[in-house]
JSON list of C-alpha atoms in Angstrom, two decimals:
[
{"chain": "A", "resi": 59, "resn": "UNK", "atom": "CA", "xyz": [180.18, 74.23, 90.70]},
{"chain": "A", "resi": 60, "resn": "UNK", "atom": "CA", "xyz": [180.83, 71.11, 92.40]},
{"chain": "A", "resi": 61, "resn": "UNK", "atom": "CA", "xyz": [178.60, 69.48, 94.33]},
{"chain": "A", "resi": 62, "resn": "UNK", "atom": "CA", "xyz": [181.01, 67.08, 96.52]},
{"chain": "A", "resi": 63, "resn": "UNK", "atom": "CA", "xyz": [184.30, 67.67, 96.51]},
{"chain": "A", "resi": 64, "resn": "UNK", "atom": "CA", "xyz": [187.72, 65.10, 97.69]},
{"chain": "A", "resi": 65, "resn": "UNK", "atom": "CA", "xyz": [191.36, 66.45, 97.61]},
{"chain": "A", "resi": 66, "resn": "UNK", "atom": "CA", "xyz": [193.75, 65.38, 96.24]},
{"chain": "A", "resi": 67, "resn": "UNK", "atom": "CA", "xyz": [192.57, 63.19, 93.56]},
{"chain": "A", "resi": 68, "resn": "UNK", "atom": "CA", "xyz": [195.74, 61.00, 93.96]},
{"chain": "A", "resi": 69, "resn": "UNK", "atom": "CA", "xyz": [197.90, 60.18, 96.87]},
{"chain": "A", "resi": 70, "resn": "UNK", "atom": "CA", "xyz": [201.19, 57.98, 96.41]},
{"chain": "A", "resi": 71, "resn": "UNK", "atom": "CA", "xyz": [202.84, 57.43, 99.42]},
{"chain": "A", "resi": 72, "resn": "UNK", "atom": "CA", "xyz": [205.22, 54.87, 101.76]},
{"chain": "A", "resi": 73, "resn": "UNK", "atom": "CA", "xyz": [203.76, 52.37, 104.11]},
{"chain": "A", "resi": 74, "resn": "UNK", "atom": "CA", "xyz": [204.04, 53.52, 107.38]},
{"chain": "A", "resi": 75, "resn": "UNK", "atom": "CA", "xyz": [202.98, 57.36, 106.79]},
{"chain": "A", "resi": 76, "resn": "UNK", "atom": "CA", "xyz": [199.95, 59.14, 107.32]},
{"chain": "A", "resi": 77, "resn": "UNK", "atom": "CA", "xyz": [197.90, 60.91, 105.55]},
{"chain": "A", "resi": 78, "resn": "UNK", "atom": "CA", "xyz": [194.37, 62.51, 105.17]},
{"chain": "A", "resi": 79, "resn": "UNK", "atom": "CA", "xyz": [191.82, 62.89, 102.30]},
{"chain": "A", "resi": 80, "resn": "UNK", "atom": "CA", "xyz": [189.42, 66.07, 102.75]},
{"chain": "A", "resi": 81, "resn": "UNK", "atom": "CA", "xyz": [185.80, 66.25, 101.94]},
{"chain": "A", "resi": 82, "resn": "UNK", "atom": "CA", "xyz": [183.43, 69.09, 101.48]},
{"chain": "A", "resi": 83, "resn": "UNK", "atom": "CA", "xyz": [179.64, 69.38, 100.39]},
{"chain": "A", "resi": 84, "resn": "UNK", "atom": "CA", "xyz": [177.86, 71.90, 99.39]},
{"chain": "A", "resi": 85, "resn": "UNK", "atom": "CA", "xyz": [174.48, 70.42, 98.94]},
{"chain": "A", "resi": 86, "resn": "UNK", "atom": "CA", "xyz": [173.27, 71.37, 102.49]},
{"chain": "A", "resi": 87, "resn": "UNK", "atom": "CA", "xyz": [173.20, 67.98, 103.34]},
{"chain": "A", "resi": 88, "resn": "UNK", "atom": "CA", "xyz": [172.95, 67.03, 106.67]},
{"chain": "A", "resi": 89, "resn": "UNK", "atom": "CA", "xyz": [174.70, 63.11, 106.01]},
{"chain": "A", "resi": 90, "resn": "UNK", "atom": "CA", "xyz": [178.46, 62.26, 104.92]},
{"chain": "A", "resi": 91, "resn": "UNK", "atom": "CA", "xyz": [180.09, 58.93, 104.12]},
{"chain": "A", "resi": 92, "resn": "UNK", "atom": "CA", "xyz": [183.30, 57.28, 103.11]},
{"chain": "A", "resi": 93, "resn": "UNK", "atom": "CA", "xyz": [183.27, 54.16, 100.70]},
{"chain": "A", "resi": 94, "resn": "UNK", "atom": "CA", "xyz": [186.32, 52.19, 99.44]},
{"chain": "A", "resi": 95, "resn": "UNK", "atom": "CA", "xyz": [186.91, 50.95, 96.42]},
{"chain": "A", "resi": 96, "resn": "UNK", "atom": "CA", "xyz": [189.25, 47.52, 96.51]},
{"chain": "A", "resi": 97, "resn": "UNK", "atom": "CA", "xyz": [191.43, 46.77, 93.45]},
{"chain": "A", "resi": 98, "resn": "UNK", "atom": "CA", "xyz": [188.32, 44.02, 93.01]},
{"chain": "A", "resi": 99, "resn": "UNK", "atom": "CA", "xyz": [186.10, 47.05, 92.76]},
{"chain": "A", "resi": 100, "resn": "UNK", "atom": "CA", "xyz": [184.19, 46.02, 95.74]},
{"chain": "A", "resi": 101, "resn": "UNK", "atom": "CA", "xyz": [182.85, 49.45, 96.65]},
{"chain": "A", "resi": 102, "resn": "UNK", "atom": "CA", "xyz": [182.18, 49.09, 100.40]},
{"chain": "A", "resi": 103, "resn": "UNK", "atom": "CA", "xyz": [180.69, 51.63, 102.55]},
{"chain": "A", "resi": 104, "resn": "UNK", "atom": "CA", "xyz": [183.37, 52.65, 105.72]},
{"chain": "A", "resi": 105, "resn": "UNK", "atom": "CA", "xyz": [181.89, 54.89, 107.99]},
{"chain": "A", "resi": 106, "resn": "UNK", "atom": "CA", "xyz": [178.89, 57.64, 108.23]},
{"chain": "A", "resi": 107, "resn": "UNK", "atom": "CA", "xyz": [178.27, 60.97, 109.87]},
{"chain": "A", "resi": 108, "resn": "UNK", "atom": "CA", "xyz": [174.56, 62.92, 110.35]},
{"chain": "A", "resi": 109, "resn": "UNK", "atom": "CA", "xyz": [175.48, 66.47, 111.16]},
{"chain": "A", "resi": 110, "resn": "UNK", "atom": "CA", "xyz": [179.02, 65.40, 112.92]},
{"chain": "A", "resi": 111, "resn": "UNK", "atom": "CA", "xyz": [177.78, 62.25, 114.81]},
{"chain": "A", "resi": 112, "resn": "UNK", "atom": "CA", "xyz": [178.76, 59.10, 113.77]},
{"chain": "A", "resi": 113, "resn": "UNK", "atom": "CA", "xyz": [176.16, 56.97, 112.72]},
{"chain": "A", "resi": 114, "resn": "UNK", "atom": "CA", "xyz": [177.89, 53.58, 110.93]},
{"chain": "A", "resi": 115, "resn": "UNK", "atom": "CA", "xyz": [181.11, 52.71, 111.59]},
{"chain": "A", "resi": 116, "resn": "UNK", "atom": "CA", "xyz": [181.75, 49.31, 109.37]},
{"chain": "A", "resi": 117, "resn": "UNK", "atom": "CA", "xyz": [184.59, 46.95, 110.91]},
{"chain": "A", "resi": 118, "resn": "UNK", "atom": "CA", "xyz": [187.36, 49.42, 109.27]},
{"chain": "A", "resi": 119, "resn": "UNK", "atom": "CA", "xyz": [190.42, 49.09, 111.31]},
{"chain": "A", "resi": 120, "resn": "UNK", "atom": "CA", "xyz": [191.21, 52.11, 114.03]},
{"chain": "A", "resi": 121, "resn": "UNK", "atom": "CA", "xyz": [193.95, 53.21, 111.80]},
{"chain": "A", "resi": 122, "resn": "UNK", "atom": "CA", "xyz": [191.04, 55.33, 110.34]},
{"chain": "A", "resi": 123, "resn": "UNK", "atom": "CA", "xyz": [189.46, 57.83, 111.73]},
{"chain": "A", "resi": 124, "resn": "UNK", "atom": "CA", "xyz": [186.95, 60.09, 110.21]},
{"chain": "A", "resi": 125, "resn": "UNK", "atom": "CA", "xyz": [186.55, 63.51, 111.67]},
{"chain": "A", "resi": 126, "resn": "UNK", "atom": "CA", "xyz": [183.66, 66.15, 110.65]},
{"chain": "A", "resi": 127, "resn": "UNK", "atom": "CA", "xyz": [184.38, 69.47, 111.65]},
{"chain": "A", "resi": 128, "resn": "UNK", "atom": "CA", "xyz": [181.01, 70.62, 110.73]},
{"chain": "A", "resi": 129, "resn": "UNK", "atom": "CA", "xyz": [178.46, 68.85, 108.70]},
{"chain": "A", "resi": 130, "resn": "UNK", "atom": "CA", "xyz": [179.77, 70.20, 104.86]},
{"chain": "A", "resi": 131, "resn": "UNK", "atom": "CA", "xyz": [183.14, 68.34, 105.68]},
{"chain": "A", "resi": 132, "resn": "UNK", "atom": "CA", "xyz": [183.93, 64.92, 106.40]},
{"chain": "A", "resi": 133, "resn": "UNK", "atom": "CA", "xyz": [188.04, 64.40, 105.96]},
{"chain": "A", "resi": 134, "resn": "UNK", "atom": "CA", "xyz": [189.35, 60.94, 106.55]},
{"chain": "A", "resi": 135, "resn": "UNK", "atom": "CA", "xyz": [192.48, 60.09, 108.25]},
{"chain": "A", "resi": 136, "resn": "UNK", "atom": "CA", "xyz": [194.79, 57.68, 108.16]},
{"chain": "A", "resi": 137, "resn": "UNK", "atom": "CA", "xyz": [197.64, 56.27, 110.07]},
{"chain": "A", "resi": 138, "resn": "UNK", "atom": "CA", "xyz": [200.43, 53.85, 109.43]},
{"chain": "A", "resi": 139, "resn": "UNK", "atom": "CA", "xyz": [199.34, 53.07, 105.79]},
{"chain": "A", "resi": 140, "resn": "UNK", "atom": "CA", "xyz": [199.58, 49.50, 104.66]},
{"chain": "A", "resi": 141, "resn": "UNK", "atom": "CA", "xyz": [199.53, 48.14, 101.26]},
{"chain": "A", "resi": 142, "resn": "UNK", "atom": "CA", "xyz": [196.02, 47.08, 101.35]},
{"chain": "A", "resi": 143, "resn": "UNK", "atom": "CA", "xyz": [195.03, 50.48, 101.80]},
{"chain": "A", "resi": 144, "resn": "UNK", "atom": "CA", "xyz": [195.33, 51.03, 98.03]},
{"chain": "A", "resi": 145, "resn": "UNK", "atom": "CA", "xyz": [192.05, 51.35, 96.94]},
{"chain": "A", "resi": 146, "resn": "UNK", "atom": "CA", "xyz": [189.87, 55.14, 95.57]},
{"chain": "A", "resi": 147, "resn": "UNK", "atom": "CA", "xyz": [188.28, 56.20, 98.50]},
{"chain": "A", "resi": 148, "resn": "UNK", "atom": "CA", "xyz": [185.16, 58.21, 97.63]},
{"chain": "A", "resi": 149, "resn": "UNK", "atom": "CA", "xyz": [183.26, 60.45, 99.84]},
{"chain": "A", "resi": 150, "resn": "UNK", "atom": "CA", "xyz": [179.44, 61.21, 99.00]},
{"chain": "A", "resi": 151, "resn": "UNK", "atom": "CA", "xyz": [176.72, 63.05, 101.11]},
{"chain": "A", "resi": 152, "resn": "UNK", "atom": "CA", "xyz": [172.86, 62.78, 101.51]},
{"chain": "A", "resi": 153, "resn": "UNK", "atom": "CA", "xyz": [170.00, 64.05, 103.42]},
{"chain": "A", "resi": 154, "resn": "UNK", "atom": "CA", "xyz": [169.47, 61.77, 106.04]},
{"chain": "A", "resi": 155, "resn": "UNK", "atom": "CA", "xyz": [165.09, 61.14, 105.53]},
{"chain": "A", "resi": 156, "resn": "UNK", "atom": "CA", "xyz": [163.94, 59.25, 102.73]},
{"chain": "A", "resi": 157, "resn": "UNK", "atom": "CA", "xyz": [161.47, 59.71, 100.96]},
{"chain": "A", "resi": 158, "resn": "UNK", "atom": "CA", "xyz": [157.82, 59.46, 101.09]},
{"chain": "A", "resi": 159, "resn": "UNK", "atom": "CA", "xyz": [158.11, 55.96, 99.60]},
{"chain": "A", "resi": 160, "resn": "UNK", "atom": "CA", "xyz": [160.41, 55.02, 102.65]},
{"chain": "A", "resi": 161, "resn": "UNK", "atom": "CA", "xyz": [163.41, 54.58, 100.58]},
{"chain": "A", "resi": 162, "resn": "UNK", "atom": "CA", "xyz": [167.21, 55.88, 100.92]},
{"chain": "A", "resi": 163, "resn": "UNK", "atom": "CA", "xyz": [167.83, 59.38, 99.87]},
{"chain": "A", "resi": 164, "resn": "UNK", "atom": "CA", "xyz": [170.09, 59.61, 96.70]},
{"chain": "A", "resi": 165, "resn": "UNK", "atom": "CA", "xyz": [173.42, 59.33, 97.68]},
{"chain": "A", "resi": 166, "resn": "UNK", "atom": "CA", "xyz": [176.04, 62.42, 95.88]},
{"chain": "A", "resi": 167, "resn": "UNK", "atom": "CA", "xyz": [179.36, 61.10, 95.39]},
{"chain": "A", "resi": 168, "resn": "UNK", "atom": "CA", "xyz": [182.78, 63.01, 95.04]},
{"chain": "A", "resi": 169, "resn": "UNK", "atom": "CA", "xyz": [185.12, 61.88, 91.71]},
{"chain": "A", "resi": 170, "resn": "UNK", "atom": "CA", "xyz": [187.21, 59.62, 94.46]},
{"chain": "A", "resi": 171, "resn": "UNK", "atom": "CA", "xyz": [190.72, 59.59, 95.92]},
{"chain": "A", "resi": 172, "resn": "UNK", "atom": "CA", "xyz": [193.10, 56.82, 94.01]},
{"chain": "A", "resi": 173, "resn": "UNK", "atom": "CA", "xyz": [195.73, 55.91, 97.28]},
{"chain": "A", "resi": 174, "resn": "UNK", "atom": "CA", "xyz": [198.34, 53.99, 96.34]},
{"chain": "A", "resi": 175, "resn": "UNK", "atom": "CA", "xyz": [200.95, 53.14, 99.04]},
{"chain": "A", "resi": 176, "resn": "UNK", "atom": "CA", "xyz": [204.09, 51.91, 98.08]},
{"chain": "B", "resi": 12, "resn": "UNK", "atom": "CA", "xyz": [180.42, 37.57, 101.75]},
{"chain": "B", "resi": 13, "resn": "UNK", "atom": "CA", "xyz": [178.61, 39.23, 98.94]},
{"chain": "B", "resi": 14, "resn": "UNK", "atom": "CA", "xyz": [175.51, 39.81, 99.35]},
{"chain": "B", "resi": 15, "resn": "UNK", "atom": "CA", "xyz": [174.89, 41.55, 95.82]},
{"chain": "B", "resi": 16, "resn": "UNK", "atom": "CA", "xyz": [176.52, 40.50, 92.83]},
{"chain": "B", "resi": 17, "resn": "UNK", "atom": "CA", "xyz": [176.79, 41.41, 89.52]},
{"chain": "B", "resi": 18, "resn": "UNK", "atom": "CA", "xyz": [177.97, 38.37, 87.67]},
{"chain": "B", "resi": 19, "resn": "UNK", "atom": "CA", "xyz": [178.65, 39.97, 84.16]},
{"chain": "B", "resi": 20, "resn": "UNK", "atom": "CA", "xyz": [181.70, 42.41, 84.69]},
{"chain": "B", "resi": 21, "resn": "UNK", "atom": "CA", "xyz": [181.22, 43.64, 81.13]},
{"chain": "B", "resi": 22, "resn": "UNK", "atom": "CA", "xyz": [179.12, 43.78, 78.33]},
{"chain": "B", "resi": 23, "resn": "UNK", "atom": "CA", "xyz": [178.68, 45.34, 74.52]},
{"chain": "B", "resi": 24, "resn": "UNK", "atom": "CA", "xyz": [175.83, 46.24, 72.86]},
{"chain": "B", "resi": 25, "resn": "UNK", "atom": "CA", "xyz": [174.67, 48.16, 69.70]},
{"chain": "B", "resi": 26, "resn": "UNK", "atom": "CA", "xyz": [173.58, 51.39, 69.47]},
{"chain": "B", "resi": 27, "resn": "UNK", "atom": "CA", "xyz": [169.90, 51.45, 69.69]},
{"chain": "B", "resi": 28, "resn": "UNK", "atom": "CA", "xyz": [169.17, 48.12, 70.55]},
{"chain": "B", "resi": 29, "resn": "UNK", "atom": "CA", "xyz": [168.68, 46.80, 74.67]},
{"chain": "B", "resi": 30, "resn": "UNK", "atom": "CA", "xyz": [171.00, 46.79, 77.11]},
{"chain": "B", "resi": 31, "resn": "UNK", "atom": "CA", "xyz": [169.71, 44.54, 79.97]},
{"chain": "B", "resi": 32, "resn": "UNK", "atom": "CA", "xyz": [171.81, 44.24, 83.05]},
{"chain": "B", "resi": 33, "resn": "UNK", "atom": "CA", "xyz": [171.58, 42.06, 85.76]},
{"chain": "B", "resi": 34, "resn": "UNK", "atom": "CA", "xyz": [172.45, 41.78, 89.59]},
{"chain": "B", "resi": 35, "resn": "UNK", "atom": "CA", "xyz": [171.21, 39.14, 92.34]},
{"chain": "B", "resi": 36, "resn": "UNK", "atom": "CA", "xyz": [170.87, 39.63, 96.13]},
{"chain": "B", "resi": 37, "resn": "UNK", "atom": "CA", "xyz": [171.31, 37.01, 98.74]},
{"chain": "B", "resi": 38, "resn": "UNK", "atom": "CA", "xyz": [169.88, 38.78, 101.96]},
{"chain": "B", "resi": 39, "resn": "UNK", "atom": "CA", "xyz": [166.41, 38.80, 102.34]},
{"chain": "B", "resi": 40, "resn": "UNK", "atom": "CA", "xyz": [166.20, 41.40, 104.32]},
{"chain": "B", "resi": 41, "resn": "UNK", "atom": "CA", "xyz": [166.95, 44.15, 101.44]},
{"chain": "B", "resi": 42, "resn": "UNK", "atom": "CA", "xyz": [164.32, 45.87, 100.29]},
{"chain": "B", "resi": 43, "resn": "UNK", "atom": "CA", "xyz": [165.02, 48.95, 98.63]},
{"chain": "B", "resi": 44, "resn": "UNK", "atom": "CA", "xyz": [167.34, 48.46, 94.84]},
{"chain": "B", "resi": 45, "resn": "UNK", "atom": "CA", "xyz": [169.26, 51.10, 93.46]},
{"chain": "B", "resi": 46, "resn": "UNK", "atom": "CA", "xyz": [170.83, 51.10, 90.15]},
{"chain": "B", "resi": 47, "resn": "UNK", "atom": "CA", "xyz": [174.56, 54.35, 90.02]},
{"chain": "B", "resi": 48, "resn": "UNK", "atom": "CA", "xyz": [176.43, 54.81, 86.69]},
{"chain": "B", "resi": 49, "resn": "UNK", "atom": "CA", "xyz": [179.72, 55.79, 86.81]},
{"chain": "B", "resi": 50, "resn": "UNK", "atom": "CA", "xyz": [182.14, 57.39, 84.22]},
{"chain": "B", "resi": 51, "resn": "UNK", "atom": "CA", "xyz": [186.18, 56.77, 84.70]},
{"chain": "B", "resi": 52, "resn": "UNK", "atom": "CA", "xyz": [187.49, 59.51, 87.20]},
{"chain": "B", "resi": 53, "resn": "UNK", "atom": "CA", "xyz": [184.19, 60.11, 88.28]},
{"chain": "B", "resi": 54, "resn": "UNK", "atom": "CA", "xyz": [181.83, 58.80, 90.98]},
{"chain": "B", "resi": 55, "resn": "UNK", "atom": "CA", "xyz": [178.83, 57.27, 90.90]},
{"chain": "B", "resi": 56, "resn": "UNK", "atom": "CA", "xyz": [175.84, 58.75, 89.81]},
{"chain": "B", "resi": 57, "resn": "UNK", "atom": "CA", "xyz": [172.28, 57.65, 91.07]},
{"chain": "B", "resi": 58, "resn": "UNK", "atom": "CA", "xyz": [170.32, 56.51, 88.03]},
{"chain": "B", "resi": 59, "resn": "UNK", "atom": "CA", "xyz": [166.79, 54.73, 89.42]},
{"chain": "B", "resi": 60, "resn": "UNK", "atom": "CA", "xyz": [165.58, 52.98, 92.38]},
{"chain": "B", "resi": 61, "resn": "UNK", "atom": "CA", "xyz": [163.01, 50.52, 93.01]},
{"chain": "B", "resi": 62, "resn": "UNK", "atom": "CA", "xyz": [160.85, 49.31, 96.45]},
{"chain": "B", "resi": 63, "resn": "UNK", "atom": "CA", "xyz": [160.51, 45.99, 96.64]},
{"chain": "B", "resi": 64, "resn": "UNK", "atom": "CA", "xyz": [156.70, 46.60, 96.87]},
{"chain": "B", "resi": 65, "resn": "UNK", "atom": "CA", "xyz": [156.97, 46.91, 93.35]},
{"chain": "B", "resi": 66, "resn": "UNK", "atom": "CA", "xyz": [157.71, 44.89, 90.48]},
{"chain": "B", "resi": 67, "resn": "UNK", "atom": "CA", "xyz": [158.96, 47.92, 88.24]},
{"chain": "B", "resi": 68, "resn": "UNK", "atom": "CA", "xyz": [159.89, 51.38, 87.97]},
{"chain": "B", "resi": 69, "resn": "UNK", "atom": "CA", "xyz": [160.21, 53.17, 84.24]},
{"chain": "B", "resi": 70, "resn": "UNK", "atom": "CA", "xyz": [162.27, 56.54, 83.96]},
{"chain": "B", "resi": 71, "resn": "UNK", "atom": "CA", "xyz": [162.59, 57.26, 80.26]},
{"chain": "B", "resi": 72, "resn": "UNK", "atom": "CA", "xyz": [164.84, 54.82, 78.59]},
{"chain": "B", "resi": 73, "resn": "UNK", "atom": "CA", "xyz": [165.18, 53.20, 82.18]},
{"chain": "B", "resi": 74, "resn": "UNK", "atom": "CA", "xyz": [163.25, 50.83, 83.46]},
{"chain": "B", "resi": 75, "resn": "UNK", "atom": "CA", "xyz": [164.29, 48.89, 86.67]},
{"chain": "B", "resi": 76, "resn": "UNK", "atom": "CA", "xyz": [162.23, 45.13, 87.34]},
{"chain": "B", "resi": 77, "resn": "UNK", "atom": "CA", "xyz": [162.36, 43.53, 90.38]},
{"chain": "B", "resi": 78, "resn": "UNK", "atom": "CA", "xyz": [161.74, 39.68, 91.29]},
{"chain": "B", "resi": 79, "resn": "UNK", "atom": "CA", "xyz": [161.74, 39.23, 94.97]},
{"chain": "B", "resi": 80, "resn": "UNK", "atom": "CA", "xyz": [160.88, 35.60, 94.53]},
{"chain": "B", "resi": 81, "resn": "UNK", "atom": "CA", "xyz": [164.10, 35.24, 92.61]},
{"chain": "B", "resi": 82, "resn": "UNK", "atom": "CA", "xyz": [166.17, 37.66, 94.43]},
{"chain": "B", "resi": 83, "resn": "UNK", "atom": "CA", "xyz": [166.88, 39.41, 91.16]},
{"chain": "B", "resi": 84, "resn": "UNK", "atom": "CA", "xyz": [166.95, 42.58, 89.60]},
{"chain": "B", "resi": 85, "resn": "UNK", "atom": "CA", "xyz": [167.58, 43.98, 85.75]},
{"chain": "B", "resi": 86, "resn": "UNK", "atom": "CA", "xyz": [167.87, 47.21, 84.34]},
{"chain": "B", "resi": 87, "resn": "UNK", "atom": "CA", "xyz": [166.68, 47.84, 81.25]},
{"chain": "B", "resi": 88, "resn": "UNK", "atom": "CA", "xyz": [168.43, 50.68, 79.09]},
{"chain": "B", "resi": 89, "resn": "UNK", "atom": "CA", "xyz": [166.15, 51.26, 75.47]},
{"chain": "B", "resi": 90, "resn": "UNK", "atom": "CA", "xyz": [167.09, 52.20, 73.34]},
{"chain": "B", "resi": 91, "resn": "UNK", "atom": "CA", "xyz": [170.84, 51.89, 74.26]},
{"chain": "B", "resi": 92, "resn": "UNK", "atom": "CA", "xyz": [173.19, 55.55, 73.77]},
{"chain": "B", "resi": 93, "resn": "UNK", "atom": "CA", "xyz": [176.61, 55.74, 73.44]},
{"chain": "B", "resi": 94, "resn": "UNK", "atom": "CA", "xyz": [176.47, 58.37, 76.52]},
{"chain": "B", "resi": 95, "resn": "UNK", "atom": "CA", "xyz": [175.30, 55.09, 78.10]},
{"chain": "B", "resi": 96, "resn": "UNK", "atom": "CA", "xyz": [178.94, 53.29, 78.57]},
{"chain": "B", "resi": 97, "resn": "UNK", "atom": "CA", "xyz": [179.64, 53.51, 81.40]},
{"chain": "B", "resi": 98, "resn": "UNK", "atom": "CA", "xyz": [179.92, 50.94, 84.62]},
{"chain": "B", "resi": 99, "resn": "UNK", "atom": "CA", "xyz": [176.73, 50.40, 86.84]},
{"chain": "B", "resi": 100, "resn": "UNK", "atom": "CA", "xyz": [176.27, 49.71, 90.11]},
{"chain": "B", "resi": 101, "resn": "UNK", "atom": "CA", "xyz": [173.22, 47.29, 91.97]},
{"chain": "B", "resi": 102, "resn": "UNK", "atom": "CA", "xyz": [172.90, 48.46, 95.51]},
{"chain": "B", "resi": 103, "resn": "UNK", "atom": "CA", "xyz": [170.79, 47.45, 97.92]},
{"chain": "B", "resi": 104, "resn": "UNK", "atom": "CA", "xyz": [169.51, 48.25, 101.62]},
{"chain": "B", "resi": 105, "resn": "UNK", "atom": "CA", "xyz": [167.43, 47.95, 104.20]},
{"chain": "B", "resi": 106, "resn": "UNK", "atom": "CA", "xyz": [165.01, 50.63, 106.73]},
{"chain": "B", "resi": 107, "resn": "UNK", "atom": "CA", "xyz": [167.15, 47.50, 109.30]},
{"chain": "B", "resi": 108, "resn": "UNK", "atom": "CA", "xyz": [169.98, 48.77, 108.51]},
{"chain": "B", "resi": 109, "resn": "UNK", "atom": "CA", "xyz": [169.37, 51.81, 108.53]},
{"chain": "B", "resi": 110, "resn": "UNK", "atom": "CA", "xyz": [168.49, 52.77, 104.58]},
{"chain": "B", "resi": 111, "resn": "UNK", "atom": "CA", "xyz": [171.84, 54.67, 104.40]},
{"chain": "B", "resi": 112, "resn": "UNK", "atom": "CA", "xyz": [173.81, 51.92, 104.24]},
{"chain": "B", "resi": 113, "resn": "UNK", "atom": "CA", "xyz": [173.88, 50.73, 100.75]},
{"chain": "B", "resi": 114, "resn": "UNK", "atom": "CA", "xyz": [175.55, 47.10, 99.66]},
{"chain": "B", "resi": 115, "resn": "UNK", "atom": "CA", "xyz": [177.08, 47.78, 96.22]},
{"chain": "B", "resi": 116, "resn": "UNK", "atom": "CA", "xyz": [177.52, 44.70, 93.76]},
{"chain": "B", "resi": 117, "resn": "UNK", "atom": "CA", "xyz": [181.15, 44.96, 91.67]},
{"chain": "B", "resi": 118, "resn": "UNK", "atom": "CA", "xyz": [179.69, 46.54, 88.52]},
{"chain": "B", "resi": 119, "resn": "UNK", "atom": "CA", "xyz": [179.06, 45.56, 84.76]},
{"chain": "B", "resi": 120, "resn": "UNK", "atom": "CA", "xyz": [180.96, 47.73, 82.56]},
{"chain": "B", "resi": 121, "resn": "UNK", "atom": "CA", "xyz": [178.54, 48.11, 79.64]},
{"chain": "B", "resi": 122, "resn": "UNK", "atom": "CA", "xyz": [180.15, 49.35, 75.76]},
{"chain": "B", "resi": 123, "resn": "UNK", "atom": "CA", "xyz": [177.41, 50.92, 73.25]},
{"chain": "B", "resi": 124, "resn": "UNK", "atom": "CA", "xyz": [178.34, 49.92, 70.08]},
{"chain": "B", "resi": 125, "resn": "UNK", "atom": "CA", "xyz": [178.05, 52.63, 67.71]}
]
């Protein structure tokens, strides 16, 4: 029973296309983000969402553009892929309050999304 | 501009002895350490966290140690499992920036040794 979800798990494709990645939760979390992996396995957050609002929105260029349809999906498109897009995108989910201690919530991550664009 | 790092990409140890891995921080401002394992084809996994208020945090065979002075954190894995190769993550953040927003070092890949 999986707890966050991405599909596909690969996407090879042409520069210039677009494409999405899809993301679903079912951990009745009320948080959703997108991090990037580079092929220097910098893994780098890209944007967030609490219950469909964004909430962080790292300089990512507006060729992507996250949209949550309600707060167990966050897909991620993307237009007019480039070569440095390559990367595994991975999505992962949290409640949005830490805890007592005033720390982060435990971020759930999906298994990732290897893009390569040709 | 990397503001966590992880200067050992990989590392091999025997079964049952120590596995100690490292990770520095250069922004001041983080306050709040988290150590994620990850398996290939998988994604991360939290492990154990640490406030900088404190100077360590033990969760059976893990134990996380913090030195703000230094800006530098270890994890301690003991005794080491071969269920324990795997690459780990430092991450780091902030209530400033909004605690969601983790910085992620580049990993140590770490090989138990049966």
């Amino acid at each position: 029973d999986t707890a966050v979800s991405q599909t596909p798990k690969y996407l090879v494709t042409q520069m210039g296309n677009d494409k999405s990645i899809k993301c679903e939760q079912n951990l009745g979390h009320d948080t959703m983000y997108w991090y990037k992996q580079d092929s220097k396995k910098f893994l780098k957050i890209m944007f967030s969402y609490n219950n469909k609002e964004l909430i962080i929105n790292e300089t990512v260029p507006n060729r992507f553009s996250p949209k949550s349809p309600d707060k167990a999906h966050l897909n991620l498109h993307i237009n007019s892929l480039e070569l440095g897009d390559s990367a595994v995108y991975f999505c992962a989910s949290s409640q949005p309050m830490g805890p007592a201690s005033g720390g982060p919530n435990e971020q759930f991550f999906g298994p990732g999304t290897r893009l390569t664009v040709l | 501009d990397q503001q966590v790092k992880q200067n050992s990409p990989s590392l091999s140890v025997q079964e049952g002895r120590i596995s100690i891995l490292n990770c520095d921080y250069t922004n001041s401002m983080f306050d709040y350490f988290l150590w994620y394992k990850k398996y290939p084809a998988e994604g991360p996994t939290f492990l154990i966290s640490i406030s900088s208020i404190k100077d360590k945090n033990e969760d059976g065979r893990f134990t996380v140690f913090l030195n703000k002075s230094a800006k530098h954190l270890s994890l301690h894995i003991v005794p080491s499992q071969p269920g324990d190769s795997a690459v780990y993550f430092c991450a780091a953040t902030s209530p400033n920036f909004g605690n969601e927003k983790l910085t992620f070092g580049t990993g140590t890949r770490l090989t138990i040794i049966p």
